[in-house]
Amino acid sequence: MEYLEGIIGLTARMTVDVGGTTVTPYARAAYAYDFIGDEREVTASFAGTTPFNLRSEDPSQSRFELGLDAKISDKMSLGLGYEGGVCLRL
């Protein structure tokens, strides 16, 4: 499998103080494009069954991410995030 990916996007974040804890919510949106555009194929099987192949669509996609970072102390922080994607058929 070969790919050459280009990504362009935007990140928005804001730092706020919540009861002495520094919290940084953020949102990120991006568009990724695979210039080589190879479809991906995976061979899989369930225990005791015949293997089968799964083939992906064109890997061009839009991506988004939502998250929250919290600075607990000078040496510790906690992060929580979710990332998703949508395949675009161009």
JSON list of N, CA and C in Angstrom, two decimals, residues 31-35 37 40 57-62 86-90:
[
{"chain": "A", "resi": 31, "resn": "TYR", "atom": "N", "xyz": [-9.31, 18.70, 5.63]},
{"chain": "A", "resi": 31, "resn": "TYR", "atom": "CA", "xyz": [-9.56, 17.90, 4.43]},
{"chain": "A", "resi": 31, "resn": "TYR", "atom": "C", "xyz": [-8.26, 17.22, 4.06]},
{"chain": "A", "resi": 32, "resn": "ALA", "atom": "N", "xyz": [-8.31, 15.92, 3.87]},
{"chain": "A", "resi": 32, "resn": "ALA", "atom": "CA", "xyz": [-7.13, 15.14, 3.49]},
{"chain": "A", "resi": 32, "resn": "ALA", "atom": "C", "xyz": [-7.34, 14.56, 2.11]},
{"chain": "A", "resi": 33, "resn": "TYR", "atom": "N", "xyz": [-6.29, 14.56, 1.30]},
{"chain": "A", "resi": 33, "resn": "TYR", "atom": "CA", "xyz": [-6.38, 14.00, -0.05]},
{"chain": "A", "resi": 33, "resn": "TYR", "atom": "C", "xyz": [-5.16, 13.11, -0.28]},
{"chain": "A", "resi": 34, "resn": "ASP", "atom": "N", "xyz": [-5.42, 11.88, -0.71]},
{"chain": "A", "resi": 34, "resn": "ASP", "atom": "CA", "xyz": [-4.36, 10.93, -1.05]},
{"chain": "A", "resi": 34, "resn": "ASP", "atom": "C", "xyz": [-4.08, 11.09, -2.54]},
{"chain": "A", "resi": 35, "resn": "PHE", "atom": "N", "xyz": [-2.92, 11.63, -2.89]},
{"chain": "A", "resi": 35, "resn": "PHE", "atom": "CA", "xyz": [-2.57, 11.90, -4.28]},
{"chain": "A", "resi": 35, "resn": "PHE", "atom": "C", "xyz": [-2.37, 10.64, -5.10]},
{"chain": "A", "resi": 37, "resn": "GLY", "atom": "N", "xyz": [-3.96, 7.66, -4.30]},
{"chain": "A", "resi": 37, "resn": "GLY", "atom": "CA", "xyz": [-5.33, 7.20, -4.38]},
{"chain": "A", "resi": 37, "resn": "GLY", "atom": "C", "xyz": [-5.54, 5.71, -4.46]},
{"chain": "A", "resi": 40, "resn": "ARG", "atom": "N", "xyz": [-7.57, 0.39, -0.64]},
{"chain": "A", "resi": 40, "resn": "ARG", "atom": "CA", "xyz": [-6.94, -0.49, 0.33]},
{"chain": "A", "resi": 40, "resn": "ARG", "atom": "C", "xyz": [-7.74, -1.77, 0.43]},
{"chain": "A", "resi": 57, "resn": "GLU", "atom": "N", "xyz": [-13.03, 2.34, -0.28]},
{"chain": "A", "resi": 57, "resn": "GLU", "atom": "CA", "xyz": [-13.27, 3.32, -1.33]},
{"chain": "A", "resi": 57, "resn": "GLU", "atom": "C", "xyz": [-12.03, 4.21, -1.44]},
{"chain": "A", "resi": 58, "resn": "ASP", "atom": "N", "xyz": [-12.08, 5.19, -2.33]},
{"chain": "A", "resi": 58, "resn": "ASP", "atom": "CA", "xyz": [-11.01, 6.18, -2.45]},
{"chain": "A", "resi": 58, "resn": "ASP", "atom": "C", "xyz": [-10.79, 6.81, -1.08]},
{"chain": "A", "resi": 59, "resn": "PRO", "atom": "N", "xyz": [-9.53, 6.88, -0.62]},
{"chain": "A", "resi": 59, "resn": "PRO", "atom": "CA", "xyz": [-9.26, 7.37, 0.73]},
{"chain": "A", "resi": 59, "resn": "PRO", "atom": "C", "xyz": [-9.37, 8.88, 0.95]},
{"chain": "A", "resi": 60, "resn": "SER", "atom": "N", "xyz": [-9.78, 9.66, -0.05]},
{"chain": "A", "resi": 60, "resn": "SER", "atom": "CA", "xyz": [-9.98, 11.10, 0.16]},
{"chain": "A", "resi": 60, "resn": "SER", "atom": "C", "xyz": [-11.07, 11.29, 1.19]},
{"chain": "A", "resi": 61, "resn": "GLN", "atom": "N", "xyz": [-10.87, 12.17, 2.13]},
{"chain": "A", "resi": 61, "resn": "GLN", "atom": "CA", "xyz": [-11.87, 12.32, 3.17]},
{"chain": "A", "resi": 61, "resn": "GLN", "atom": "C", "xyz": [-11.77, 13.66, 3.88]},
{"chain": "A", "resi": 62, "resn": "SER", "atom": "N", "xyz": [-12.87, 14.04, 4.50]},
{"chain": "A", "resi": 62, "resn": "SER", "atom": "CA", "xyz": [-12.89, 15.18, 5.40]},
{"chain": "A", "resi": 62, "resn": "SER", "atom": "C", "xyz": [-12.78, 14.64, 6.81]},
{"chain": "A", "resi": 86, "resn": "VAL", "atom": "N", "xyz": [-15.34, 11.57, 7.12]},
{"chain": "A", "resi": 86, "resn": "VAL", "atom": "CA", "xyz": [-16.39, 11.35, 6.14]},
{"chain": "A", "resi": 86, "resn": "VAL", "atom": "C", "xyz": [-15.72, 11.15, 4.79]},
{"chain": "A", "resi": 87, "resn": "CYS", "atom": "N", "xyz": [-16.02, 10.05, 4.14]},
{"chain": "A", "resi": 87, "resn": "CYS", "atom": "CA", "xyz": [-15.44, 9.79, 2.82]},
{"chain": "A", "resi": 87, "resn": "CYS", "atom": "C", "xyz": [-16.23, 10.55, 1.76]},
{"chain": "A", "resi": 88, "resn": "LEU", "atom": "N", "xyz": [-15.54, 11.28, 0.93]},
{"chain": "A", "resi": 88, "resn": "LEU", "atom": "CA", "xyz": [-16.17, 12.04, -0.15]},
{"chain": "A", "resi": 88, "resn": "LEU", "atom": "C", "xyz": [-15.94, 11.33, -1.47]},
{"chain": "A", "resi": 89, "resn": "ARG", "atom": "N", "xyz": [-16.96, 11.15, -2.24]},
{"chain": "A", "resi": 89, "resn": "ARG", "atom": "CA", "xyz": [-16.81, 10.52, -3.56]},
{"chain": "A", "resi": 89, "resn": "ARG", "atom": "C", "xyz": [-16.73, 11.64, -4.59]},
{"chain": "A", "resi": 90, "resn": "LEU", "atom": "N", "xyz": [-15.50, 11.92, -5.04]},
{"chain": "A", "resi": 90, "resn": "LEU", "atom": "CA", "xyz": [-15.29, 13.01, -5.99]},
{"chain": "A", "resi": 90, "resn": "LEU", "atom": "C", "xyz": [-15.22, 12.48, -7.40]}
]
